[in-house]
Structures are given as C-alpha cells and as structure tokens.
PDB file of C-alpha atoms in Angstrom:
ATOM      1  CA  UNK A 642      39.133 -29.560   5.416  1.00  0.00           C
ATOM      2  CA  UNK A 643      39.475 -30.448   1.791  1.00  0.00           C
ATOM      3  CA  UNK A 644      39.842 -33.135  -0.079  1.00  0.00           C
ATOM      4  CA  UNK A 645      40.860 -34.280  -3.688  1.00  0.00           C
ATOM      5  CA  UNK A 646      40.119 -37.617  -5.687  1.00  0.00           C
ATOM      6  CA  UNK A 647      41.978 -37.828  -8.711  1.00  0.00           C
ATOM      7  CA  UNK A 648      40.985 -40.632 -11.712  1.00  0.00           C
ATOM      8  CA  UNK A 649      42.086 -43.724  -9.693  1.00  0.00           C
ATOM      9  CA  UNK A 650      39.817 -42.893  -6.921  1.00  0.00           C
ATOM     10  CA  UNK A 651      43.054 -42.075  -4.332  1.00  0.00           C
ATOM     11  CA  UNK A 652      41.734 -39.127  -2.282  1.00  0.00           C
ATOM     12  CA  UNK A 653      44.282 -36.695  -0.071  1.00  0.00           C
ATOM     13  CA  UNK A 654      42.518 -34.658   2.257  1.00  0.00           C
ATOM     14  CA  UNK A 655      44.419 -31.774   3.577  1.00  0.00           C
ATOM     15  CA  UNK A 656      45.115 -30.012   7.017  1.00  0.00           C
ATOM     16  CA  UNK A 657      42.193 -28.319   9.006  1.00  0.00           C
ATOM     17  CA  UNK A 658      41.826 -24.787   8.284  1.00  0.00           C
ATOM     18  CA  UNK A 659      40.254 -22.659  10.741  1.00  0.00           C
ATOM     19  CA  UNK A 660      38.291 -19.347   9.335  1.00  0.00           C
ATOM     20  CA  UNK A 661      35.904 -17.104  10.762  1.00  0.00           C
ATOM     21  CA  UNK A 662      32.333 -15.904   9.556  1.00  0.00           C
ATOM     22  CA  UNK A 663      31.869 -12.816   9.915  1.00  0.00           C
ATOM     23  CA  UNK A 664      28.367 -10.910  11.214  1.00  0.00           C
ATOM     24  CA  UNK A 665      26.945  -9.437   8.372  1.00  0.00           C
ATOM     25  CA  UNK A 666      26.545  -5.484   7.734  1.00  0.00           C
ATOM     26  CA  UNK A 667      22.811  -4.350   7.363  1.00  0.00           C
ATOM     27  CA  UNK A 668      21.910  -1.109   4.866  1.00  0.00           C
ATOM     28  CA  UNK A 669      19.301   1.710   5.180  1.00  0.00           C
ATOM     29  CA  UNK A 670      17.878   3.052   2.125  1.00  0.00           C
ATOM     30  CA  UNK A 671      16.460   5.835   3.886  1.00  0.00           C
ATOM     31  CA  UNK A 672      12.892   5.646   4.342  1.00  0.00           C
ATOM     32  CA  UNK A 673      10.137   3.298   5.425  1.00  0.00           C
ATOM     33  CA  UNK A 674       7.389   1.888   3.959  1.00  0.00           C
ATOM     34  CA  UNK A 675       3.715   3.204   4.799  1.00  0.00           C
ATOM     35  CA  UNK A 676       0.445   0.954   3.651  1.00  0.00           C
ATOM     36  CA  UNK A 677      -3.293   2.768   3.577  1.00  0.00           C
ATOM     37  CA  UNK A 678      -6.736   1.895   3.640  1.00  0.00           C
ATOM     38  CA  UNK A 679      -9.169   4.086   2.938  1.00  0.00           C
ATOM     39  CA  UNK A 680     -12.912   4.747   4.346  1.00  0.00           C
ATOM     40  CA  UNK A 681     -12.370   2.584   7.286  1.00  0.00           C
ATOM     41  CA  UNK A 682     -14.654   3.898  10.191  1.00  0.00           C
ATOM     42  CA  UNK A 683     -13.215   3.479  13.636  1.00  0.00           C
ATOM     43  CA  UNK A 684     -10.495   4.625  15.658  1.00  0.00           C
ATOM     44  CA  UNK A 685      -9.141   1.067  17.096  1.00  0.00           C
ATOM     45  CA  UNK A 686      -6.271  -0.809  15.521  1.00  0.00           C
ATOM     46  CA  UNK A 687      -8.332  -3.950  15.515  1.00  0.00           C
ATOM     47  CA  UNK A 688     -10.869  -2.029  12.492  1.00  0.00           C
ATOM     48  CA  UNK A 689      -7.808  -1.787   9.871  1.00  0.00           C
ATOM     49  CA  UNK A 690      -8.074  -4.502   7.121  1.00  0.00           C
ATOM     50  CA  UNK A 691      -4.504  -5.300   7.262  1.00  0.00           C
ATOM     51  CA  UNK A 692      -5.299  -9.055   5.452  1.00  0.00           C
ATOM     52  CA  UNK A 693      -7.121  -7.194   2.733  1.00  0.00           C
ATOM     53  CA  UNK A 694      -5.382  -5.351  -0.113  1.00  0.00           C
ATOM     54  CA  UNK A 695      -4.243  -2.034   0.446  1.00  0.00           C
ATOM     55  CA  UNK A 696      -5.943   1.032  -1.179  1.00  0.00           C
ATOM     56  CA  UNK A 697      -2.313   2.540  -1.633  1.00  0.00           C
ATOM     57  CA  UNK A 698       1.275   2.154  -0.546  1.00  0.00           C
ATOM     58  CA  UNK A 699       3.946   4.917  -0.267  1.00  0.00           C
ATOM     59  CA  UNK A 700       7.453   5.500   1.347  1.00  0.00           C
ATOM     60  CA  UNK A 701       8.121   8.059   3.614  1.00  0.00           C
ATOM     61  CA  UNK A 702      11.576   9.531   4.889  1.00  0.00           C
ATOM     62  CA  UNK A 703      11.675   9.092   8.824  1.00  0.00           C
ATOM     63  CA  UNK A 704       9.438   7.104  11.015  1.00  0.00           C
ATOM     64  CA  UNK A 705       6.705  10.009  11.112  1.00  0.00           C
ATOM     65  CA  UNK A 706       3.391  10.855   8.995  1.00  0.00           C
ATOM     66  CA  UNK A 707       0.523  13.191   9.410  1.00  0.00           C
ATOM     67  CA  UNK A 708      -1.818  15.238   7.305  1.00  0.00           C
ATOM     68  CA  UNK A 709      -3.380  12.422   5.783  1.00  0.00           C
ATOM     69  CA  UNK A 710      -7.509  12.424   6.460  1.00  0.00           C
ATOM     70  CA  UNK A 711      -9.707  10.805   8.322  1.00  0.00           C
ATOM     71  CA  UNK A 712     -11.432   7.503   8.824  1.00  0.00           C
ATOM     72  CA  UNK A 713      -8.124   5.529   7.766  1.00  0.00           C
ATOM     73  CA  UNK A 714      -6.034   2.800   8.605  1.00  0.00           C
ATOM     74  CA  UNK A 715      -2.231   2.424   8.088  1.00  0.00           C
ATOM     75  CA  UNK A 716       0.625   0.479   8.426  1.00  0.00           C
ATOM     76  CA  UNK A 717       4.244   1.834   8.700  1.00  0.00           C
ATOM     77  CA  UNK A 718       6.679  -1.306   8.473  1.00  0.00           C
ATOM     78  CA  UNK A 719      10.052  -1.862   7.462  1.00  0.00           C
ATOM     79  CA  UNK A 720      13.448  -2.896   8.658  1.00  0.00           C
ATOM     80  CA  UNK A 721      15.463  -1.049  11.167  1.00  0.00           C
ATOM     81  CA  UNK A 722      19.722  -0.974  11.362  1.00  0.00           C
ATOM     82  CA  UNK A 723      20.539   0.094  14.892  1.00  0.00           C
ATOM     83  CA  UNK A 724      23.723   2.249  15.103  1.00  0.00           C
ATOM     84  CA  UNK A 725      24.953   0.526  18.292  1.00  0.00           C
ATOM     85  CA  UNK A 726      24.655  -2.426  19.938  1.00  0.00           C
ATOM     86  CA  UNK A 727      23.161  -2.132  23.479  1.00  0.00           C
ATOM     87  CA  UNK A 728      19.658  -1.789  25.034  1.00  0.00           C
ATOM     88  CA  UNK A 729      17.344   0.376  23.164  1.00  0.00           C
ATOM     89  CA  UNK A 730      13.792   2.533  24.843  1.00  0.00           C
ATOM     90  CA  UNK A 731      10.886   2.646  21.686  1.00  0.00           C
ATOM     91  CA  UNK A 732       8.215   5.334  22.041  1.00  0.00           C
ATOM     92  CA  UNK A 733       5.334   5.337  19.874  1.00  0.00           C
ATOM     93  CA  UNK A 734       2.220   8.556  19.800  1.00  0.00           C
ATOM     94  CA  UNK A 735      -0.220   8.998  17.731  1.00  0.00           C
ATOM     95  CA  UNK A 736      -4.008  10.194  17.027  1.00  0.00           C
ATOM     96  CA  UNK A 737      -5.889   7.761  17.171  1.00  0.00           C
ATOM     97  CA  UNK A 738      -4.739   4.362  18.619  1.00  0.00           C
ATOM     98  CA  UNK A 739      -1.909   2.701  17.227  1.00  0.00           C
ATOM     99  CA  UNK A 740       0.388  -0.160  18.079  1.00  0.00           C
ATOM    100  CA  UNK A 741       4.115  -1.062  17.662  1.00  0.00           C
ATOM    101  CA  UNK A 742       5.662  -4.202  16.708  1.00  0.00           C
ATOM    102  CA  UNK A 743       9.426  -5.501  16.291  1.00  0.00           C
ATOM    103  CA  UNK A 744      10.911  -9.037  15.245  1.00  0.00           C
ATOM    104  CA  UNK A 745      13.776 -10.193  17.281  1.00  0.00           C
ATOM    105  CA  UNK A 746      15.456 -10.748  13.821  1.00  0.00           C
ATOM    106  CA  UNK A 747      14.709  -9.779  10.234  1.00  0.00           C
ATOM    107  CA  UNK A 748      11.425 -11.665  10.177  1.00  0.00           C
ATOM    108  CA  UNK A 749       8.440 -10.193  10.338  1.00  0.00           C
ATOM    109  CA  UNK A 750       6.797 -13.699  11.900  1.00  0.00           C
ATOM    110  CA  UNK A 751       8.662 -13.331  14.999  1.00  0.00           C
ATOM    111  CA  UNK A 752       7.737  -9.763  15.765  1.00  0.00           C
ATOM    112  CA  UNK A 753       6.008  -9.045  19.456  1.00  0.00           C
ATOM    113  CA  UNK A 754       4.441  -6.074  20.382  1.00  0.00           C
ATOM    114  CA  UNK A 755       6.524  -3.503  22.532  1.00  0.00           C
ATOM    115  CA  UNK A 756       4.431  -0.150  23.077  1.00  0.00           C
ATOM    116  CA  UNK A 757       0.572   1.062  22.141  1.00  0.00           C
ATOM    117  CA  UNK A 758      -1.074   4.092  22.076  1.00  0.00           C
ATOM    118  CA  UNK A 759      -4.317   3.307  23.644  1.00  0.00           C
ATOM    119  CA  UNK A 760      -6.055   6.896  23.571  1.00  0.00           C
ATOM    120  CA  UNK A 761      -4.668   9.717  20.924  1.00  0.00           C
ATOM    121  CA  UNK A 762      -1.955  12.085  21.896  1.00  0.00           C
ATOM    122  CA  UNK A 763      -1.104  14.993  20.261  1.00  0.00           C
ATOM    123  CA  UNK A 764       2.349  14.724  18.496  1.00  0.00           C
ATOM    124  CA  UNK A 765       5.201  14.125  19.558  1.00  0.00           C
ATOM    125  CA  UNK A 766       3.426  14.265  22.989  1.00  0.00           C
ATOM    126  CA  UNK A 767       5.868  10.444  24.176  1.00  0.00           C
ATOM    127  CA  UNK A 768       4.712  10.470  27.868  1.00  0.00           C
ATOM    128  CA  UNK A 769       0.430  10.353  27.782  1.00  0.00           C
ATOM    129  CA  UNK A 770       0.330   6.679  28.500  1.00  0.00           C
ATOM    130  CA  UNK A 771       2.916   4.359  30.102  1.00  0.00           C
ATOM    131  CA  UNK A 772       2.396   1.826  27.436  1.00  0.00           C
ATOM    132  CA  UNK A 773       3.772   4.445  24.898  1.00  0.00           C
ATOM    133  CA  UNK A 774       7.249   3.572  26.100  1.00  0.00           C
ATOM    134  CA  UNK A 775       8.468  -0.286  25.380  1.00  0.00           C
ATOM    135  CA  UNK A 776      10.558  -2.134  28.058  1.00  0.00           C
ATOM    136  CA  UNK A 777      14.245  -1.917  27.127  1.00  0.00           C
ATOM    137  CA  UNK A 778      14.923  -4.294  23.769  1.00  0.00           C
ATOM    138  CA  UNK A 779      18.821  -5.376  23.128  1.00  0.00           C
ATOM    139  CA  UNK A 780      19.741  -4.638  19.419  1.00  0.00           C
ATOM    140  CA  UNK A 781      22.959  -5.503  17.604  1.00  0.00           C
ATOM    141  CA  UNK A 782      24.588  -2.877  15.708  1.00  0.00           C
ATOM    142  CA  UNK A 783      24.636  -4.781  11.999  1.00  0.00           C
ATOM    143  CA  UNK A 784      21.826  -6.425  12.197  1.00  0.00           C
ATOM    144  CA  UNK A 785      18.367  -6.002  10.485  1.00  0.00           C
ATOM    145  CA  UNK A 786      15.182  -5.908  12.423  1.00  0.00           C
ATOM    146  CA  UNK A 787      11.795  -5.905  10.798  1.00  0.00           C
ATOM    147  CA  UNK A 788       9.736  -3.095  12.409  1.00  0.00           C
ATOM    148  CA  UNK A 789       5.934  -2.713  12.156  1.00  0.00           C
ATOM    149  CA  UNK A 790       3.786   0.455  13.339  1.00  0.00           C
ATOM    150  CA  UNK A 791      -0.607   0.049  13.052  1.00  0.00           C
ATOM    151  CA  UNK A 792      -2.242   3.068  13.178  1.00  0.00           C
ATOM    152  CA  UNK A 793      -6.495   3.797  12.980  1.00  0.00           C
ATOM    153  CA  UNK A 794      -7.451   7.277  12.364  1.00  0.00           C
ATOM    154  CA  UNK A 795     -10.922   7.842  12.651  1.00  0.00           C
ATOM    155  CA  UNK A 796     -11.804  12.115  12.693  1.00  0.00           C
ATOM    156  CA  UNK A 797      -9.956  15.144  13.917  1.00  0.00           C
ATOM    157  CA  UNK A 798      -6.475  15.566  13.818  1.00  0.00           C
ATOM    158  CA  UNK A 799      -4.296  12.479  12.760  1.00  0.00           C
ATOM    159  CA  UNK A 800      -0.643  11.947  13.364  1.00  0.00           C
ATOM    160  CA  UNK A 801       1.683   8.572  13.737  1.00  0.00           C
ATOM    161  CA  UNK A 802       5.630   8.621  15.018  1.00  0.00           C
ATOM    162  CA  UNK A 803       8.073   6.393  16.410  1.00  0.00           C
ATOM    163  CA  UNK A 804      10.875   6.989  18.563  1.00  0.00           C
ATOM    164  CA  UNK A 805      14.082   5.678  20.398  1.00  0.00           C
ATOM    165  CA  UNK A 806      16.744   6.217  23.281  1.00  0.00           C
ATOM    166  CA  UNK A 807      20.210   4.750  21.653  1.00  0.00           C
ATOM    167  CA  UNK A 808      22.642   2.709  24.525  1.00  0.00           C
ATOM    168  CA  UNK A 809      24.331   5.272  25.045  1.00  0.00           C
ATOM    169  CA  UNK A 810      21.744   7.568  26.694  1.00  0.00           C
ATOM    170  CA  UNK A 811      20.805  10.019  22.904  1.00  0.00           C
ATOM    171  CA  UNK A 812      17.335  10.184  22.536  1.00  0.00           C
ATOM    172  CA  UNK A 813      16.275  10.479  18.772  1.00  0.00           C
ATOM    173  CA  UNK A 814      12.355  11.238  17.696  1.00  0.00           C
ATOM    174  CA  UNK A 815      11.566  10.553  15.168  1.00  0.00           C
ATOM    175  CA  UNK A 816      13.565   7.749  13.875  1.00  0.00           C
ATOM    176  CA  UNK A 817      15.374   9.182  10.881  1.00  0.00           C
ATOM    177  CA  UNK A 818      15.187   7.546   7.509  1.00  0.00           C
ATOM    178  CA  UNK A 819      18.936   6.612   7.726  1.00  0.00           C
ATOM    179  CA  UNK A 820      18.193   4.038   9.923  1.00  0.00           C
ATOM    180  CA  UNK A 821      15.396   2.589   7.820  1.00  0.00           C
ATOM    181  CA  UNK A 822      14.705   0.576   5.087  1.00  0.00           C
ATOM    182  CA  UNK A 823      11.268  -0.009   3.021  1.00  0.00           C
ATOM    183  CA  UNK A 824       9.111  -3.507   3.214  1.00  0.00           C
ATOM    184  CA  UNK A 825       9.355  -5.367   0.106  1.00  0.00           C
ATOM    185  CA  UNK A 826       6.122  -7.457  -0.453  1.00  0.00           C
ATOM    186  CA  UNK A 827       8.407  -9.716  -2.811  1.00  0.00           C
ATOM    187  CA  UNK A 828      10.101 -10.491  -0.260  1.00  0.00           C
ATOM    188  CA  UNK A 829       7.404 -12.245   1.400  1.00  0.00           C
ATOM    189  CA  UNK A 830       6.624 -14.201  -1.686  1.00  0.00           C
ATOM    190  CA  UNK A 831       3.757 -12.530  -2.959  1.00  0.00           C
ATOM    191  CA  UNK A 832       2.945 -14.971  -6.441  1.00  0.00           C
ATOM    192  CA  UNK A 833       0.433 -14.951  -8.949  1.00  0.00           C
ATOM    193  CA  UNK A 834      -2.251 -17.405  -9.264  1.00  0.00           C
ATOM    194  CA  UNK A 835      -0.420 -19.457 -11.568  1.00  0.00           C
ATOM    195  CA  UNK A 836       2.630 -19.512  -9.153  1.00  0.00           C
ATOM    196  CA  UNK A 837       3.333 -22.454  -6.407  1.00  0.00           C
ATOM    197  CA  UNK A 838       5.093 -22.482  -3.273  1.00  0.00           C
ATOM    198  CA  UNK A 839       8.693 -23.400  -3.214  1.00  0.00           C
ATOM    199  CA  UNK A 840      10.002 -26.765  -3.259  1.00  0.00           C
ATOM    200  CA  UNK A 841      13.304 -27.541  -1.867  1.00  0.00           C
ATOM    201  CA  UNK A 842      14.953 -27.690  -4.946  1.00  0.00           C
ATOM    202  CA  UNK A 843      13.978 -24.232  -5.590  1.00  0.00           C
ATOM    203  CA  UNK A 844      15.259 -23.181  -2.509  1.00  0.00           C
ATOM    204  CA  UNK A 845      19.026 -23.961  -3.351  1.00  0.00           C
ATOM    205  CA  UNK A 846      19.101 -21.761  -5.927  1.00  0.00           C
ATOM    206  CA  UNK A 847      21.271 -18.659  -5.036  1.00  0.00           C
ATOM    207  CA  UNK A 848      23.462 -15.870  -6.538  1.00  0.00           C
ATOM    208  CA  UNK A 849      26.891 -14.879  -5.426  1.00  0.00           C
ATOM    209  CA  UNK A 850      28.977 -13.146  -4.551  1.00  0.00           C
ATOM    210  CA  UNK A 851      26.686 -11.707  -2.049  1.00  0.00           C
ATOM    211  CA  UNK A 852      27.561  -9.042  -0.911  1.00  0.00           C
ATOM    212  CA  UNK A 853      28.521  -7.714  -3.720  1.00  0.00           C
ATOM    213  CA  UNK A 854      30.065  -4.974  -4.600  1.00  0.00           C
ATOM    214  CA  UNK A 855      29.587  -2.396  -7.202  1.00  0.00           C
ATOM    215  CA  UNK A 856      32.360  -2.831  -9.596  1.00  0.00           C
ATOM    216  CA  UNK A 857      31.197  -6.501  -9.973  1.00  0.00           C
ATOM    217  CA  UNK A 858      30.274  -7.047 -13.585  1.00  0.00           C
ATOM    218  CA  UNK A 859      29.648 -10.250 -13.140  1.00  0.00           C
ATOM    219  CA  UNK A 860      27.248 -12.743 -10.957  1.00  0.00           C
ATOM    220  CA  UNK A 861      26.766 -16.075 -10.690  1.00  0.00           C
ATOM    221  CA  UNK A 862      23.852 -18.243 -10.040  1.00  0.00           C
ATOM    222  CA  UNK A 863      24.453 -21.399  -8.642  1.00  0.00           C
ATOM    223  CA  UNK A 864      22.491 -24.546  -6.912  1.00  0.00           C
ATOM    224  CA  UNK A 865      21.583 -26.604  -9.974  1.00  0.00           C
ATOM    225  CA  UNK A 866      23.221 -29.846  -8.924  1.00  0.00           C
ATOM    226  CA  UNK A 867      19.569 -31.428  -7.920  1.00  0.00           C
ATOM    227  CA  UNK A 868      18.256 -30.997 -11.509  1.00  0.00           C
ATOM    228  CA  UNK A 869      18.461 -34.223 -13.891  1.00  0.00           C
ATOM    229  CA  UNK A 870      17.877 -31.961 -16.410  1.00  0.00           C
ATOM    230  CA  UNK A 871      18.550 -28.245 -18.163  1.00  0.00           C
ATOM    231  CA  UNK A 872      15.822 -25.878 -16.862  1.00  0.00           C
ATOM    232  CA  UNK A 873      14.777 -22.165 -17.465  1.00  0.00           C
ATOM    233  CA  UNK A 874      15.027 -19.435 -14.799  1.00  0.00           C
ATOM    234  CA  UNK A 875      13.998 -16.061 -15.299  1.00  0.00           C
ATOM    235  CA  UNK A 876      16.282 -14.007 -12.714  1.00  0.00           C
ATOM    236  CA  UNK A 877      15.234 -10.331 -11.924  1.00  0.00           C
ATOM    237  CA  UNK A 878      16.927  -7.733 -10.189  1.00  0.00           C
ATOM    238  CA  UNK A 879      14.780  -5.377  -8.237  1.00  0.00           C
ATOM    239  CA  UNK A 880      15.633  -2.230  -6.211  1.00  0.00           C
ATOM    240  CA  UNK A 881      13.463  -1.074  -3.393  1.00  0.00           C
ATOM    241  CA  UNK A 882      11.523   1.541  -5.193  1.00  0.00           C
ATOM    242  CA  UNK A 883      10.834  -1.517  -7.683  1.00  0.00           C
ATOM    243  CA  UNK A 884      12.719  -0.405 -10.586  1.00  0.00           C
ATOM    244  CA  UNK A 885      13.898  -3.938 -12.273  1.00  0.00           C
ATOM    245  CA  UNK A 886      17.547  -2.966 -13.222  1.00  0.00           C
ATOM    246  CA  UNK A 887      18.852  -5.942 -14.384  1.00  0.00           C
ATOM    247  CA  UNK A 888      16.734  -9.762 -16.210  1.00  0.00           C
ATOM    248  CA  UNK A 889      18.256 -12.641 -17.941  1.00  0.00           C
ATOM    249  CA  UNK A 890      16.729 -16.082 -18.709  1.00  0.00           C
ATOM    250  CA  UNK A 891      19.371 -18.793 -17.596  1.00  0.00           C
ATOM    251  CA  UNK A 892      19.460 -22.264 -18.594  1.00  0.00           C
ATOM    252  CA  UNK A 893      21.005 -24.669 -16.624  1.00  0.00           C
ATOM    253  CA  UNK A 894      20.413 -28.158 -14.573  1.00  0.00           C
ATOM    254  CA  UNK A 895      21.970 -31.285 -15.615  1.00  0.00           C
ATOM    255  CA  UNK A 896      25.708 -31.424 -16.688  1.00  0.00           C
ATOM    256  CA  UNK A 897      25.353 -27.069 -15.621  1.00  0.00           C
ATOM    257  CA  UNK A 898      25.670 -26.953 -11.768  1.00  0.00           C
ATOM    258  CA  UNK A 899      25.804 -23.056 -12.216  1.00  0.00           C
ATOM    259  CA  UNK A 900      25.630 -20.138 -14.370  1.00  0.00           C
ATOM    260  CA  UNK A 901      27.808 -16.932 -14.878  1.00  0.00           C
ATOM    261  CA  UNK A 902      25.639 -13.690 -15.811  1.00  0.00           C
ATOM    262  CA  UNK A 903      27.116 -10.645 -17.300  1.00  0.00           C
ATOM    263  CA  UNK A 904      25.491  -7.440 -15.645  1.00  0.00           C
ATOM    264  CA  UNK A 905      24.561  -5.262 -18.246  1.00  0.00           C
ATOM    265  CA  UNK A 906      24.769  -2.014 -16.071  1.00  0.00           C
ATOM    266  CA  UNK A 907      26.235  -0.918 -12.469  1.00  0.00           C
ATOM    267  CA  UNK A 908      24.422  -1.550  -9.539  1.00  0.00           C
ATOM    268  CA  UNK A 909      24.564   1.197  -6.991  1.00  0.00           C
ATOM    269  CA  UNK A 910      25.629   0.676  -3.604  1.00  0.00           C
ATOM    270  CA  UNK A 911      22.281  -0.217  -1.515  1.00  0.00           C
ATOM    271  CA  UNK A 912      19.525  -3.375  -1.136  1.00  0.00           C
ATOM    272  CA  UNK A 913      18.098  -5.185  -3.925  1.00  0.00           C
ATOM    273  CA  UNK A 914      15.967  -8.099  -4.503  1.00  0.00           C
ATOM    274  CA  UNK A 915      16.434 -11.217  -6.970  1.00  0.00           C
ATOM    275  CA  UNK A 916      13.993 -13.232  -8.044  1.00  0.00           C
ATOM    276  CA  UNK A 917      14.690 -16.172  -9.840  1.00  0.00           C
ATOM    277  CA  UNK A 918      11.701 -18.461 -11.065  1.00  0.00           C
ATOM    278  CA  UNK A 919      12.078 -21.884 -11.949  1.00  0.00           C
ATOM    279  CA  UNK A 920       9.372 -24.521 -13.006  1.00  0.00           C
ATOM    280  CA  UNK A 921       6.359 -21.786 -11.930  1.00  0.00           C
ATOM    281  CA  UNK A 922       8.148 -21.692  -8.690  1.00  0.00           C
ATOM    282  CA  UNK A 923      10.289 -18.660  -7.239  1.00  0.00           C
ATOM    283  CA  UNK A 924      12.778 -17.968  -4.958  1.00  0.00           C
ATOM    284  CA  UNK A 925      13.533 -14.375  -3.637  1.00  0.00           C
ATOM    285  CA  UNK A 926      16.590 -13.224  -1.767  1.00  0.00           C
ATOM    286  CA  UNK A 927      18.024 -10.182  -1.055  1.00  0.00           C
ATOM    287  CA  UNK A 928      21.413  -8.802  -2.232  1.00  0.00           C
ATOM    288  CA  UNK A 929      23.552  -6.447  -0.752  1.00  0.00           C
ATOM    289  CA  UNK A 930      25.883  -4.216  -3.001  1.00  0.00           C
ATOM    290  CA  UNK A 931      28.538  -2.174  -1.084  1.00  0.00           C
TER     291      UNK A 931
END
C-alpha cells in the first residue's frame, strides 16, 4: 500500500497492490580469478599461505591452468552462473593435492568443501580417487555461486582443473570461462589502514537503478536520510579487470536524501563494482549493467 498526508495532516492510503520480485539474472565475464605464491615447499594444500599476501594474481579463461613451476601454491576462485537449474556432479584433478570449495550462495563464508585430490593425477585424468567427484549439489540457473579451487604444487609436472555434469546428463571439463566470473578483493572490503569498518549508516547507502542498463546516463545514489548533516562521498566505478571507468565526489546528508550523477561515459554490458566512501568508511556493491 501507499499512503499520502497532505498539509493538514489527513492521510488516504490506497488499495493493496500485489507485485512480484523477480529472481535476479547472474553475468559471466568470462574467466576466473587465479592467486600465487611463490617458493612454497610442499605438496599439501594445508602448506599454501592463503592468509598471507599473494606473490601475484592473474585471470585465466576456463577453470584450467598448468605450466606454471614448481614449489607453488594457488588459488583459483570466483563465481560460477549455472546454465540450468537441477543437480550438478563437480570433478576436480590435479598434480599435486588440491581441494574444491563452493558457497551455497554468492558468499564465499558459506562455502563447504565438495571434492579433493588427495594424491596427483595426471590431467584431466577425473576418476584416480573417489573423492575427485563431489556428491550431487542443486544449483539454480540465475544465481551466483562463489567457487574456490586450492592447489600445492611441489616438483614435477603441475596441472589444476575443474569440472561438471549439467542436469541434464552433458558433461563439460573444463568449466568454460562463460560460466565464470573473476574474485574481486574489493568486494570483500579490503581497506587501507586509515579505513574503518562499516557502520550502519554506511550501509544504506546504495545506487540505482540496479540493474542497469547501458543506455542509462544517469545514476542515482540514495540512503542519506540518517545524516543530520551534508557529507562527502567519493563513489568509484570499477570493472573486473580494475579499470575505474567512472568517480564523482557527492555531497549530500541533511535536507539531500539522495543524489543524481551524470555518467560521463557508457558502461558496457557486464559486472562492476561501486565503491562509495563516506566519513573514512566504505561501502562496496556490485552493479549489474545489461
């Protein structure tokens, strides 16, 4: 329902209106993201550094990598967009151990392991170990799923890949890039030192529409009703290679409850992330663009 108050404080409030939300569609930007540390000895997933800085990060285009030395540790994640909905098989082989991990949502917090190499294989070999294959996992077609794959490499040959069976009986190995979308540490809300966690009035900041579409020249920030008074946010618009396409300082808080921002360029069809830091606090959110 809705409901009016005009000067003399008589309200009308008007029939209910039923609607329905619907489930959102997920992108792929076609590839996945792939973290490296260097010089680690080993060849157990338990000797990669994963709280430690990486020595590199890269993307590659399908859920495959090889070729790259000895004595490292890696870690493949991203976020998967499963064609169909249905019950989906996940194989995982690689020299030397690895593991692989998926969220039951977009989340990386809530991810569980589903398969593990616990030997090495050589590639695409699927079948060496019964934990290579994961027990079936029900996926909704439109939906994002965080995916995570640790692999150790300590000498000899090295090789990682992940694969799936679809609901509908297709196997597919590896998992092609158009079903897979980089990590974005900003997402995770990476700061600097001089940076704070959010507060709840930094968390009602948002930009819409969202999605958006390409043609939109125009975006608007909104959420400002909590402030007493004008404040400064920087807004950034990121894509996933990191490219910031679009920045704009916005002032707003007090008698402003939200702010309309002219987009200076076209933003191509795909995933993007805006950060918008308020106060030495940020808030990041993604934004689609069909």
């Amino acid at each position: 329902t809705a409901k009016a108050t005009d000067n003399g404080a008589v309200t009308t409030t008007s029939q209910p209106v039923t609607f329905k939300v619907m489930r959102g569609e997920c992108f792929a930007s076609g590839s996945i993201s792939r973290d490296y540390w260097s010089g680690v000895p080993g060849s157990r997933v338990s000797n990669i550094p994963v709280n430690s800085e990486p020595t590199g990060t890269d993307r590659i285009p399908s859920f495959s990598t090889s070729d790259n030395g000895t004595n490292y540790g890696a870690r493949v994640r991203g976020f998967l967009c499963p064609p169909l909905t249905g019950n989906y098989d996940f194989y995982i082989s690689s020299n030397d151990h690895s593991e692989l991990w998926l969220s039951t949502d977009n989340d990386p917090s809530n991810k569980r392991r589903i398969a593990y190499v616990p030997g090495a294989t050589v590639r695409y070999d699927w079948n060496k170990f019964p934990s290579q294959i994961s027990s079936p996992v029900h996926l909704v077609a439109g939906e994002s799923y965080y995916i995570e794959a640790l692999h150790k490499q300590g000498v000899g040959t090295d090789h990682l890949s992940v694969a799936w069976r679809y609901p509908n009986g297709i196997w597919e190995g590896p998992i092609r890039g158009e079903y897979l979308s980089p990590f974005d540490y900003l997402v995770q809300g990476r700061m600097t030192d001089n940076e704070e966690k959010l507060g709840t009035d930094m968390e009602q900041i948002s930009i819409y529409p969202n999605p958006a579409t390409g043609n939109d020249s125009e975006l608007t920030i909104t959420g400002y009703e909590g402030f007493d008074e004008t404040v400064e946010t920087k807004v950034e618009i990121i894509n996933l290679t990191g490219e910031v396409v679009f920045t704009e300082k916005v002032s707003c808080g007090g008698d402003c409850s939200s702010y309309l921002m002219k987009i200076n360029k076209q933003l191509v069809p795909g995933v993007f992330l805006v950060n918008m830091k308020t106060k030495g606090k940020r808030n990041s959110i993604r934004l689609l663009v069909k």
